[in-house]
mmCIF file of C-alpha atoms in Angstrom:
data_model
loop_
_atom_site.group_PDB
_atom_site.id
_atom_site.type_symbol
_atom_site.label_atom_id
_atom_site.label_comp_id
_atom_site.label_asym_id
_atom_site.label_seq_id
_atom_site.Cartn_x
_atom_site.Cartn_y
_atom_site.Cartn_z
ATOM 1 C CA MET A 1 57.677 -67.733 -37.949
ATOM 2 C CA GLN A 2 56.652 -65.709 -41.636
ATOM 3 C CA LYS A 3 57.343 -61.861 -41.946
ATOM 4 C CA THR A 4 54.096 -60.600 -42.986
ATOM 5 C CA LYS A 5 54.970 -58.368 -45.790
ATOM 6 C CA ASN A 6 53.111 -54.755 -47.232
ATOM 7 C CA LEU A 7 51.907 -54.385 -43.889
ATOM 8 C CA SER A 8 49.665 -51.389 -43.663
ATOM 9 C CA LEU A 9 51.008 -48.776 -40.789
ATOM 10 C CA GLU A 10 47.429 -46.501 -41.763
ATOM 11 C CA PRO A 11 45.628 -48.237 -38.888
ATOM 12 C CA PHE A 12 48.023 -47.186 -36.060
ATOM 13 C CA PHE A 13 48.531 -43.924 -37.580
ATOM 14 C CA ASN A 14 44.368 -43.245 -37.615
ATOM 15 C CA LEU A 15 43.780 -44.874 -34.657
ATOM 16 C CA SER A 16 46.439 -43.425 -32.210
ATOM 17 C CA MET A 17 45.544 -41.339 -29.009
ATOM 18 C CA ASP A 18 48.720 -39.885 -29.671
ATOM 19 C CA LEU A 19 49.391 -36.334 -31.610
ATOM 20 C CA LEU A 20 51.115 -37.653 -34.675
ATOM 21 C CA CYS A 21 51.997 -35.682 -37.794
ATOM 22 C CA ILE A 22 54.485 -35.001 -40.589
ATOM 23 C CA ALA A 23 55.692 -32.071 -41.428
ATOM 24 C CA GLY A 24 57.320 -30.302 -43.680
ATOM 25 C CA TYR A 25 61.349 -28.558 -43.124
ATOM 26 C CA ASP A 26 58.907 -25.298 -44.980
ATOM 27 C CA GLY A 27 56.903 -25.493 -41.916
ATOM 28 C CA TYR A 28 53.671 -26.600 -42.388
ATOM 29 C CA PHE A 29 51.992 -29.843 -42.169
ATOM 30 C CA LYS A 30 51.969 -32.594 -44.562
ATOM 31 C CA LYS A 31 50.022 -35.067 -42.716
ATOM 32 C CA VAL A 32 47.662 -35.019 -39.227
ATOM 33 C CA ASN A 33 46.061 -37.874 -37.825
ATOM 34 C CA PRO A 34 42.252 -37.611 -36.408
ATOM 35 C CA ALA A 35 43.864 -37.194 -32.683
ATOM 36 C CA VAL A 36 45.391 -33.584 -33.796
ATOM 37 C CA VAL A 37 42.410 -32.352 -35.762
ATOM 38 C CA LYS A 38 40.292 -33.679 -32.577
ATOM 39 C CA LEU A 39 42.482 -31.847 -29.533
ATOM 40 C CA LEU A 40 42.998 -28.495 -31.254
ATOM 41 C CA GLY A 41 39.950 -28.408 -32.944
ATOM 42 C CA TYR A 42 40.565 -27.048 -36.820
ATOM 43 C CA SER A 43 39.965 -29.151 -40.153
ATOM 44 C CA GLU A 44 42.678 -30.835 -41.605
ATOM 45 C CA GLU A 45 41.731 -28.148 -44.495
ATOM 46 C CA GLU A 46 42.595 -25.002 -42.155
ATOM 47 C CA LEU A 47 45.641 -26.915 -40.604
ATOM 48 C CA PHE A 48 47.530 -27.669 -43.486
ATOM 49 C CA SER A 49 46.666 -23.900 -44.869
ATOM 50 C CA LYS A 50 48.864 -22.043 -42.260
ATOM 51 C CA PRO A 51 52.465 -22.287 -40.818
ATOM 52 C CA ILE A 52 52.214 -24.441 -37.652
ATOM 53 C CA ARG A 53 53.738 -21.014 -36.487
ATOM 54 C CA GLU A 54 50.657 -19.853 -35.954
ATOM 55 C CA PHE A 55 49.292 -22.245 -34.054
ATOM 56 C CA ILE A 56 51.829 -22.055 -31.315
ATOM 57 C CA HIS A 57 51.331 -20.158 -28.335
ATOM 58 C CA VAL A 58 52.512 -16.295 -29.403
ATOM 59 C CA GLU A 59 55.418 -16.231 -26.060
ATOM 60 C CA ASP A 60 56.671 -19.746 -27.810
ATOM 61 C CA ARG A 61 57.153 -19.317 -31.042
ATOM 62 C CA ASP A 62 60.334 -17.612 -31.430
ATOM 63 C CA LEU A 63 62.601 -21.016 -28.900
ATOM 64 C CA THR A 64 60.281 -23.434 -31.076
ATOM 65 C CA ALA A 65 61.716 -21.674 -34.125
ATOM 66 C CA ARG A 66 65.105 -21.993 -33.393
ATOM 67 C CA TYR A 67 65.136 -25.778 -32.031
ATOM 68 C CA ARG A 68 62.836 -26.319 -35.011
ATOM 69 C CA GLU A 69 65.718 -24.616 -37.127
ATOM 70 C CA ASN A 70 68.252 -27.238 -35.409
ATOM 71 C CA LEU A 71 66.094 -30.190 -36.877
ATOM 72 C CA LYS A 72 66.909 -29.440 -40.378
ATOM 73 C CA ASN A 73 70.696 -29.938 -39.396
ATOM 74 C CA ASN A 74 69.183 -32.989 -38.964
ATOM 75 C CA VAL A 75 69.446 -33.410 -34.744
ATOM 76 C CA PRO A 76 66.694 -34.717 -33.211
ATOM 77 C CA LEU A 77 64.137 -32.942 -30.812
ATOM 78 C CA VAL A 78 63.565 -35.071 -27.642
ATOM 79 C CA ASN A 79 61.175 -33.930 -24.340
ATOM 80 C CA TYR A 80 60.432 -30.595 -25.995
ATOM 81 C CA GLU A 81 57.419 -28.940 -24.314
ATOM 82 C CA ASN A 82 55.233 -25.982 -25.953
ATOM 83 C CA ARG A 83 51.780 -24.632 -26.042
ATOM 84 C CA TYR A 84 49.506 -24.341 -28.846
ATOM 85 C CA VAL A 85 46.362 -22.753 -28.800
ATOM 86 C CA CYS A 86 43.245 -24.805 -29.727
ATOM 87 C CA LYS A 87 40.224 -23.616 -32.116
ATOM 88 C CA SER A 88 38.167 -22.736 -29.122
ATOM 89 C CA GLY A 89 41.147 -20.831 -27.565
ATOM 90 C CA GLU A 90 42.140 -23.000 -25.283
ATOM 91 C CA ILE A 91 45.850 -22.993 -24.797
ATOM 92 C CA ILE A 92 47.588 -26.812 -24.413
ATOM 93 C CA TRP A 93 50.831 -28.213 -23.581
ATOM 94 C CA LEU A 94 52.339 -30.364 -25.535
ATOM 95 C CA HIS A 95 55.637 -32.762 -25.355
ATOM 96 C CA TRP A 96 57.107 -33.749 -28.406
ATOM 97 C CA THR A 97 59.828 -35.798 -30.009
ATOM 98 C CA SER A 98 60.366 -35.155 -33.388
ATOM 99 C CA ILE A 99 63.057 -37.224 -35.456
ATOM 100 C CA PRO A 100 63.986 -35.024 -39.289
ATOM 101 C CA LEU A 101 64.286 -37.151 -42.665
ATOM 102 C CA GLU A 102 66.930 -34.847 -43.899
ATOM 103 C CA ASP A 103 66.083 -36.737 -47.447
ATOM 104 C CA GLU A 104 62.827 -36.376 -47.510
ATOM 105 C CA LYS A 105 62.459 -32.537 -45.962
ATOM 106 C CA LEU A 106 60.171 -33.616 -43.809
ATOM 107 C CA VAL A 107 59.850 -34.137 -39.650
ATOM 108 C CA TYR A 108 57.700 -37.287 -37.914
ATOM 109 C CA ALA A 109 56.912 -36.234 -34.303
ATOM 110 C CA ILE A 110 54.755 -37.634 -32.083
ATOM 111 C CA ALA A 111 53.491 -35.514 -28.808
ATOM 112 C CA LYS A 112 51.550 -36.442 -26.175
ATOM 113 C CA ASN A 113 49.175 -33.691 -24.848
ATOM 114 C CA ILE A 114 50.221 -33.213 -20.890
ATOM 115 C CA THR A 115 47.870 -29.784 -19.734
ATOM 116 C CA HIS A 116 46.264 -31.640 -16.773
ATOM 117 C CA LYS A 117 50.313 -33.065 -15.489
ATOM 118 C CA LYS A 118 50.953 -29.099 -15.763
ATOM 119 C CA LYS A 119 47.966 -27.787 -14.144
ATOM 120 C CA LEU A 120 49.016 -30.318 -11.370
ATOM 121 C CA GLU A 121 52.886 -28.718 -11.224
ATOM 122 C CA LYS A 122 51.260 -25.341 -11.154
ATOM 123 C CA GLU A 123 48.499 -26.068 -8.193
ATOM 124 C CA ARG A 124 51.720 -28.229 -6.329
ATOM 125 C CA ILE A 125 53.976 -24.978 -6.503
ATOM 126 C CA GLU A 126 51.625 -22.782 -5.822
ATOM 127 C CA HIS A 127 51.107 -25.181 -2.677
ATOM 128 C CA LEU A 128 54.929 -25.147 -2.092
ATOM 129 C CA ILE A 129 54.856 -21.143 -2.627
ATOM 130 C CA ASN A 130 52.381 -20.920 0.257
ATOM 131 C CA LEU A 131 54.124 -23.106 2.612
ATOM 132 C CA VAL A 132 57.699 -21.950 1.435
ATOM 133 C CA ASP A 133 55.763 -18.183 2.283
ATOM 134 C CA LYS A 134 54.035 -19.399 6.057
ATOM 135 C CA ASN A 135 57.395 -20.974 6.920
ATOM 136 C CA GLN A 136 59.158 -18.057 6.286
ATOM 137 C CA GLU A 137 56.317 -15.950 8.239
ATOM 138 C CA LEU A 138 56.370 -18.236 11.782
ATOM 139 C CA LYS A 139 60.500 -18.199 11.164
ATOM 140 C CA GLN A 140 60.471 -14.300 11.501
ATOM 141 C CA LEU A 141 57.540 -13.847 14.189
ATOM 142 C CA ASN A 142 59.977 -16.309 16.364
ATOM 143 C CA TYR A 143 63.114 -14.292 15.670
ATOM 144 C CA THR A 144 61.256 -10.840 16.177
ATOM 145 C CA THR A 145 59.319 -12.589 19.464
ATOM 146 C CA SER A 146 62.532 -13.362 20.532
ATOM 147 C CA HIS A 147 64.246 -10.221 19.822
ATOM 148 C CA ASP A 148 61.211 -8.238 21.550
ATOM 149 C CA LEU A 149 61.645 -10.206 24.518
ATOM 150 C CA ARG A 150 64.915 -9.935 25.218
ATOM 151 C CA SER A 151 64.956 -6.260 24.894
ATOM 152 C CA PRO A 152 63.167 -6.285 28.180
ATOM 153 C CA VAL A 153 64.319 -8.657 29.851
ATOM 154 C CA ASN A 154 67.730 -6.750 29.628
ATOM 155 C CA ASN A 155 66.469 -3.416 30.880
ATOM 156 C CA LEU A 156 65.694 -5.705 33.609
ATOM 157 C CA LEU A 157 68.892 -6.709 34.435
ATOM 158 C CA SER A 158 70.386 -3.548 33.584
ATOM 159 C CA ILE A 159 67.799 -2.420 36.846
ATOM 160 C CA PHE A 160 68.862 -4.762 38.739
ATOM 161 C CA GLY A 161 72.682 -3.791 38.626
ATOM 162 C CA PHE A 162 71.677 -0.006 39.580
ATOM 163 C CA LEU A 163 70.396 -1.891 43.019
ATOM 164 C CA ASP A 164 72.303 -1.199 45.642
ATOM 165 C CA PHE A 165 71.444 -4.139 47.992
ATOM 166 C CA SER A 166 73.188 -2.638 50.931
ATOM 167 C CA LYS A 167 70.687 -0.567 51.401
ATOM 168 C CA ILE A 168 67.846 -2.582 52.017
ATOM 169 C CA ASP A 169 66.954 -3.947 55.335
ATOM 170 C CA ASP A 170 63.694 -6.379 54.900
ATOM 171 C CA ASP A 171 65.533 -9.825 54.161
ATOM 172 C CA GLU A 172 62.274 -11.316 52.970
ATOM 173 C CA VAL A 173 62.314 -8.381 50.475
ATOM 174 C CA LEU A 174 66.080 -8.697 49.885
ATOM 175 C CA GLU A 175 65.420 -12.735 48.662
ATOM 176 C CA THR A 176 62.515 -12.149 46.574
ATOM 177 C CA LEU A 177 64.797 -9.039 44.604
ATOM 178 C CA ASP A 178 67.417 -11.897 44.483
ATOM 179 C CA TYR A 179 64.725 -14.669 43.054
ATOM 180 C CA MET A 180 64.007 -11.796 40.531
ATOM 181 C CA LYS A 181 67.172 -11.830 39.477
ATOM 182 C CA LEU A 182 67.809 -15.588 39.401
ATOM 183 C CA ALA A 183 64.889 -15.435 37.281
ATOM 184 C CA THR A 184 65.536 -13.497 34.849
ATOM 185 C CA GLU A 185 68.931 -14.273 34.104
ATOM 186 C CA GLY A 186 67.130 -17.629 33.094
ATOM 187 C CA LEU A 187 64.836 -15.931 31.300
ATOM 188 C CA ASN A 188 67.405 -13.933 29.361
ATOM 189 C CA LYS A 189 69.611 -17.531 29.318
ATOM 190 C CA SER A 190 66.285 -19.130 27.779
ATOM 191 C CA LEU A 191 65.988 -16.445 24.986
ATOM 192 C CA ASN A 192 69.787 -16.565 23.908
ATOM 193 C CA ASN A 193 69.806 -20.363 23.310
ATOM 194 C CA TYR A 194 66.681 -20.097 21.524
ATOM 195 C CA VAL A 195 67.828 -17.780 19.489
ATOM 196 C CA ASP A 196 70.927 -19.753 18.243
ATOM 197 C CA LEU A 197 69.120 -22.861 18.295
ATOM 198 C CA LEU A 198 66.429 -20.807 15.268
ATOM 199 C CA SER A 199 69.353 -19.990 13.824
ATOM 200 C CA LYS A 200 70.958 -24.104 13.972
ATOM 201 C CA LYS A 201 67.512 -25.529 13.612
ATOM 202 C CA ASP A 202 67.686 -25.826 9.292
ATOM 203 C CA GLN A 203 71.891 -27.851 10.207
ATOM 204 C CA LEU A 204 70.545 -30.237 12.677
ATOM 205 C CA ASN A 205 68.731 -33.319 11.035
ATOM 206 C CA ILE A 206 71.765 -32.874 7.947
ATOM 207 C CA GLU A 207 74.260 -35.783 8.403
ATOM 208 C CA LEU A 208 77.039 -35.020 7.116
ATOM 209 C CA GLU A 209 80.383 -36.738 5.178
ATOM 210 C CA GLU A 210 83.163 -36.385 3.000
ATOM 211 C CA VAL A 211 81.726 -36.361 -0.536
ATOM 212 C CA ASP A 212 83.578 -37.278 -3.418
ATOM 213 C CA PHE A 213 82.567 -34.553 -6.480
ATOM 214 C CA GLU A 214 83.342 -37.434 -8.857
ATOM 215 C CA ILE A 215 81.563 -40.254 -7.650
ATOM 216 C CA THR A 216 78.577 -38.191 -7.036
ATOM 217 C CA LEU A 217 78.495 -36.704 -10.028
ATOM 218 C CA LYS A 218 79.355 -40.384 -11.696
ATOM 219 C CA LEU A 219 76.092 -41.190 -10.318
ATOM 220 C CA VAL A 220 73.927 -38.217 -10.915
ATOM 221 C CA LYS A 221 75.477 -38.568 -14.878
ATOM 222 C CA SER A 222 74.041 -41.690 -15.435
ATOM 223 C CA SER A 223 70.719 -41.519 -13.558
ATOM 224 C CA ILE A 224 69.928 -38.873 -16.650
ATOM 225 C CA SER A 225 72.248 -40.677 -19.281
ATOM 226 C CA SER A 226 69.951 -40.848 -22.002
ATOM 227 C CA LEU A 227 69.147 -36.889 -20.955
ATOM 228 C CA LEU A 228 72.703 -36.294 -21.193
ATOM 229 C CA GLY A 229 73.075 -38.455 -24.403
ATOM 230 C CA ASN A 230 70.283 -37.215 -26.641
ATOM 231 C CA ALA A 231 71.590 -34.129 -25.769
ATOM 232 C CA ASN A 232 75.026 -34.472 -27.321
ATOM 233 C CA VAL A 233 76.395 -32.556 -23.840
ATOM 234 C CA THR A 234 80.550 -32.122 -23.875
ATOM 235 C CA PHE A 235 81.779 -32.224 -20.468
ATOM 236 C CA LYS A 236 85.483 -30.497 -19.143
ATOM 237 C CA ILE A 237 85.755 -31.512 -15.448
ATOM 238 C CA ASP A 238 88.650 -31.140 -13.238
ATOM 239 C CA PHE A 239 88.212 -31.899 -9.587
ATOM 240 C CA SER A 240 92.171 -32.042 -9.216
ATOM 241 C CA ALA A 241 92.718 -29.024 -6.422
ATOM 242 C CA LEU A 242 89.614 -30.193 -4.076
ATOM 243 C CA ARG A 243 88.690 -33.847 -3.579
ATOM 244 C CA GLY A 244 85.216 -32.768 -2.320
ATOM 245 C CA VAL A 245 84.078 -31.445 0.671
ATOM 246 C CA ARG A 246 81.966 -32.475 4.092
ATOM 247 C CA HIS A 247 78.653 -31.932 3.024
ATOM 248 C CA ASN A 248 75.560 -33.646 2.671
ATOM 249 C CA THR A 249 75.882 -36.614 0.056
ATOM 250 C CA ASN A 250 71.701 -35.813 -0.910
ATOM 251 C CA ASN A 251 72.283 -32.160 -1.243
ATOM 252 C CA MET A 252 75.196 -32.679 -3.534
ATOM 253 C CA GLU A 253 73.957 -35.425 -5.295
ATOM 254 C CA SER A 254 70.474 -32.427 -5.770
ATOM 255 C CA ILE A 255 72.930 -29.656 -6.577
ATOM 256 C CA PHE A 256 74.705 -31.415 -9.205
ATOM 257 C CA LEU A 257 71.181 -32.991 -10.975
ATOM 258 C CA ASN A 258 69.454 -29.894 -11.287
ATOM 259 C CA LEU A 259 72.435 -27.677 -12.443
ATOM 260 C CA LEU A 260 73.255 -30.055 -14.910
ATOM 261 C CA THR A 261 69.372 -30.544 -15.807
ATOM 262 C CA ASN A 262 69.201 -26.757 -16.628
ATOM 263 C CA SER A 263 72.151 -26.642 -18.857
ATOM 264 C CA ILE A 264 70.417 -28.869 -20.597
ATOM 265 C CA LYS A 265 66.955 -27.343 -20.622
ATOM 266 C CA TYR A 266 68.362 -23.927 -20.974
ATOM 267 C CA ALA A 267 71.189 -24.481 -24.076
ATOM 268 C CA ARG A 268 70.905 -22.724 -26.903
ATOM 269 C CA PRO A 269 69.406 -24.859 -29.768
ATOM 270 C CA ASP A 270 71.726 -24.397 -32.491
ATOM 271 C CA VAL A 271 74.756 -25.014 -29.984
ATOM 272 C CA PRO A 272 75.755 -28.603 -28.389
ATOM 273 C CA PRO A 273 75.611 -27.703 -24.342
ATOM 274 C CA VAL A 274 79.801 -27.977 -22.906
ATOM 275 C CA ILE A 275 79.304 -28.426 -19.304
ATOM 276 C CA SER A 276 82.786 -27.329 -17.584
ATOM 277 C CA ILE A 277 82.824 -28.162 -13.608
ATOM 278 C CA LYS A 278 86.586 -27.704 -11.318
ATOM 279 C CA SER A 279 87.249 -27.517 -7.497
ATOM 280 C CA GLN A 280 89.700 -24.829 -6.395
ATOM 281 C CA VAL A 281 90.598 -23.316 -3.291
ATOM 282 C CA GLU A 282 91.694 -19.350 -2.811
ATOM 283 C CA GLY A 283 92.920 -19.490 0.352
ATOM 284 C CA GLU A 284 90.661 -21.131 3.380
ATOM 285 C CA LYS A 285 87.886 -21.047 0.969
ATOM 286 C CA LYS A 286 86.974 -24.670 -0.147
ATOM 287 C CA GLN A 287 85.025 -23.572 -4.038
ATOM 288 C CA LEU A 288 83.380 -25.562 -6.803
ATOM 289 C CA ILE A 289 82.936 -23.521 -10.022
ATOM 290 C CA TYR A 290 80.144 -24.790 -12.634
ATOM 291 C CA SER A 291 79.950 -23.202 -16.591
ATOM 292 C CA ASP A 292 77.817 -24.101 -18.797
ATOM 293 C CA ASN A 293 77.423 -22.257 -22.569
ATOM 294 C CA GLY A 294 73.541 -21.743 -22.425
ATOM 295 C CA LEU A 295 71.260 -19.746 -22.743
ATOM 296 C CA GLY A 296 72.274 -17.376 -19.632
ATOM 297 C CA PHE A 297 70.415 -14.343 -17.426
ATOM 298 C CA ASP A 298 69.873 -10.722 -17.571
ATOM 299 C CA MET A 299 71.705 -10.343 -15.001
ATOM 300 C CA GLU A 300 70.468 -6.564 -14.816
ATOM 301 C CA LYS A 301 66.943 -7.072 -14.922
ATOM 302 C CA PHE A 302 67.121 -10.749 -12.759
ATOM 303 C CA GLY A 303 70.377 -10.962 -11.276
ATOM 304 C CA SER A 304 68.402 -10.121 -7.622
ATOM 305 C CA LYS A 305 65.838 -13.260 -8.333
ATOM 306 C CA ILE A 306 68.035 -15.738 -9.290
ATOM 307 C CA PHE A 307 67.965 -18.244 -6.711
ATOM 308 C CA GLY A 308 64.063 -17.052 -5.527
ATOM 309 C CA LEU A 309 61.074 -19.648 -5.702
ATOM 310 C CA ASN A 310 59.098 -20.545 -9.108
ATOM 311 C CA GLN A 311 60.767 -17.572 -10.720
ATOM 312 C CA LYS A 312 61.219 -18.307 -14.343
ATOM 313 C CA PHE A 313 64.131 -16.158 -16.864
ATOM 314 C CA HIS A 314 63.109 -17.652 -20.100
ATOM 315 C CA ILE A 315 60.036 -18.949 -21.492
ATOM 316 C CA LYS A 316 60.844 -22.166 -21.935
ATOM 317 C CA GLY A 317 57.784 -24.902 -21.400
ATOM 318 C CA ASP A 318 58.968 -27.491 -18.805
ATOM 319 C CA SER A 319 60.416 -24.496 -16.650
ATOM 320 C CA LYS A 320 59.306 -24.991 -12.716
ATOM 321 C CA GLY A 321 60.970 -21.863 -11.108
ATOM 322 C CA VAL A 322 62.560 -24.558 -8.434
ATOM 323 C CA GLY A 323 65.779 -26.073 -9.497
ATOM 324 C CA LEU A 324 67.883 -23.267 -8.860
ATOM 325 C CA TYR A 325 65.652 -22.360 -5.247
ATOM 326 C CA LEU A 326 67.046 -26.125 -4.085
ATOM 327 C CA VAL A 327 70.506 -25.220 -5.296
ATOM 328 C CA TYR A 328 70.596 -22.159 -2.808
ATOM 329 C CA ASN A 329 68.666 -23.648 -0.009
ATOM 330 C CA HIS A 330 71.024 -27.222 -0.026
ATOM 331 C CA ILE A 331 74.167 -24.596 -0.177
ATOM 332 C CA ASN A 332 72.946 -21.830 2.219
ATOM 333 C CA SER A 333 71.452 -24.700 5.155
ATOM 334 C CA LEU A 334 75.139 -25.831 5.508
ATOM 335 C CA GLY A 335 76.300 -22.376 5.758
ATOM 336 C CA GLY A 336 78.274 -21.871 1.934
ATOM 337 C CA THR A 337 77.283 -19.658 -0.157
ATOM 338 C CA ILE A 338 76.422 -19.412 -3.884
ATOM 339 C CA ALA A 339 77.237 -16.227 -6.700
ATOM 340 C CA VAL A 340 76.211 -15.915 -10.301
ATOM 341 C CA GLU A 341 77.668 -14.488 -13.302
ATOM 342 C CA SER A 342 76.371 -13.964 -17.152
ATOM 343 C CA GLU A 343 75.680 -13.127 -20.136
ATOM 344 C CA VAL A 344 72.763 -13.988 -22.173
ATOM 345 C CA ASN A 345 73.460 -16.210 -25.297
ATOM 346 C CA LYS A 346 76.748 -16.486 -23.061
ATOM 347 C CA GLY A 347 76.099 -18.831 -20.399
ATOM 348 C CA ALA A 348 76.292 -18.745 -16.708
ATOM 349 C CA THR A 349 78.539 -19.552 -14.351
ATOM 350 C CA PHE A 350 78.018 -20.478 -10.447
ATOM 351 C CA THR A 351 80.614 -20.430 -8.019
ATOM 352 C CA ILE A 352 79.566 -22.370 -5.082
ATOM 353 C CA THR A 353 81.912 -21.868 -2.077
ATOM 354 C CA PHE A 354 81.471 -24.270 1.008
ATOM 355 C CA LYS A 355 81.215 -23.785 4.982
#
């Protein structure tokens, strides 16, 4: 088949519904397609006359600038999300893939408008928060009711203990008191069983099996291989001290998945992610230690909120505030604990202790 020579790409550039642009290393747009003009509402002259930074939402400017500097080091930028401000004042979300050409000192980028997706995600998170809150309220009501009922029941049992049945001559009264005592003891036993059931109910339907750390991690890495490759992640793995634990396989996969994607998402723009995972045994404690070299947390400011639902600690476009909440619940629901140590720009270390 004969190859077409001198094929013009202008129709593709001009007719694309995605946002296509070429930017210079100096931080200015050099060329944009009509989709950019239409979405942002600025004319080409306005877009070319100001630094790109001025069109970006003020909260996203600094982090975007750090990633842009990384582009100058010939590192492509993929799956990056930030907010732009339209001429009308409307805030929109854009998902970027940017490729630098060092020889030309230019960046070729394509973006998709994901504002609608972000709104749906926000609604989903709000519904999730509402459901979690309602569930916690119902749990608390159950605990409180059970606790409050046990107090008068125990008082009744104490009263029966004080009664001297030898001083009561009426057989019917004795029989009635005996039935009342048996009923009270039965109610007390039922309440105690119910409280125990409430404490264990989160674990009842979770299937446990021997989970191999290396196999589980390999499966998770395979599922996000392109993400790991694009981020240029380096791994340091050591499971020699403990090959695995009795746990739930799906939960363990979710734990690894959320920790790995968080490490990529919150990597420092100028430093490729280095992730260290090792197992250890301290006395009777079986532990997994997970560390990265990312942005880290301000523990003084956020330490008590790190595992909370919808908690966000970095101005990051694609943050959902759900990942660490899920990790905490996967571990806590099976009687384990998780602790974190971190410093800003020095990464984070999570210590998981299994039951």
